[in-house]
Amino acid sequence: IGSLVLMMLSLLVAIGGQYWYYDYMTDIPGAEDAWTDGCKDSSSRYPRCREYAATERVSFAAACFFAFMAMLSGFMPPIHDHGWDIKVISYIGFLITTIWIPNSVVDNHGYVWFARVGSFGMIVLQQVILVDFAYTLNEKLLALAGDTVDEMSSWLYALLGLCFTNFAVSITGIVLMFLYYTDGCDDSTTFVSLALIFIVILTVLQLTSDPEHGHNLLVTSVVSAYITYLTYVGVSSNPNGSCNPNYSEDETAVSVILGLGITFISICGTVYFSSRSMTNLLDGDVEQGKRSQLNAVLTGGATSNPVNAQSAPASLNSSGDPNTGAAADADTAQDAAGAAAYQASWGAAMNDGGHAMKFNIAMMLIAMYWCMVLTDWGNVDRSSSGASPTNGKIAMWMNITASWICVLLYGWTLVAPRIFPDRDFS
């Protein structure tokens, strides 16, 4: 919870810096040279370069913080959920010091390139998570349906209903995009047409697949709906107002606040869901027992070690001190048992540093990702407005690329069993 709150507050500070307080940074003693580095008032990139510099500094601080926490958590996992007073103070201190860091450290000459790579990695992981989620959902519904006596159970009806809904949403979305986003725009027309073609190809591949692997039409419907969504996000990020009815250059207070509010909420949702799903994906085959022990320590619910819990009271009660009463013996024994249990649980957590470390790695990638979303992947030459803060050519292409990656990943799961029939793809 602490990490998510810190991330969302960082996002809020970044948005505030990009759209409000960025121009006051040069008034801070000693900071003028840092903020005007490659971004003079007379520059053609001003004020965009200075706006982005504010967001990039916050993202840089957050990414460094979570990278450092990932290293610490790898060696000492319990620290992941403890010492938040020191963590917050340290993070705020580091964030303040970035005020005096030159722009070249965080812009296209430095951090932004690392953020681009990390963000692209996160996009790939998101597609893997989506495909895995679709297969898992299909398997669970089929398993629930298989446990019933009726030939057509309510779970099968639910599965068919989800399939129909997803395909209906996909078709409706594509039709609406053809109507409102493709008028005289070759790139948007191409993107929407390819989305429709990919959906048809994936559906045909699924229906003609080997029955032994199952006709998982629900998976295809989920992937189709997601491809439609990513295509919509892509074409609605087009900064060409004639191709994008959502684009607005009207920077009134209401439109800017509304645009930034929607952006903040959507990115916060991405932060929350991605942090959980990416951590589970990176965890892989960590033993459930070891993870439960780790979570017990991180949440303060230490589990006791029966051997230590029994032996500690016995040794203390045999002290033979005539001045020690029964109540004192009981309290001392309880304290010793608690200490022994905590040490045992701490030791169990120390043996598995993977979960906390991977969570912090996911948070580091997310910190890079929202920076790229807000800055059109570090493109200071983009055309956008406060009312449409996430619009830009690069943002459009990245969302379209994400949909194509999803097509390739899911398509591979359908084609691979045919190409390599001797391998087990279950």
Coordinates of C-alpha atoms in Angstrom, one line a residue, residues 24-37 96-103:
Y24 CA 9.0 28.8 -11.1
M25 CA 12.0 26.4 -10.8
T26 CA 14.4 28.9 -12.3
D27 CA 13.7 31.2 -9.4
I28 CA 15.2 28.7 -6.9
P29 CA 18.8 29.7 -6.0
G30 CA 21.3 27.7 -8.0
A31 CA 18.7 25.9 -10.1
E32 CA 18.5 28.3 -13.1
D33 CA 21.4 26.7 -15.0
A34 CA 20.0 23.2 -14.4
W35 CA 16.5 24.0 -15.8
T36 CA 17.7 26.1 -18.7
D37 CA 20.2 23.4 -19.8
I96 CA 14.3 17.8 -3.9
T97 CA 17.9 17.3 -5.0
T98 CA 16.8 16.6 -8.6
I99 CA 15.9 20.3 -8.8
W100 CA 19.6 21.0 -9.2
I101 CA 20.3 18.2 -11.7
P102 CA 20.9 19.4 -15.3
N103 CA 18.2 18.7 -17.8

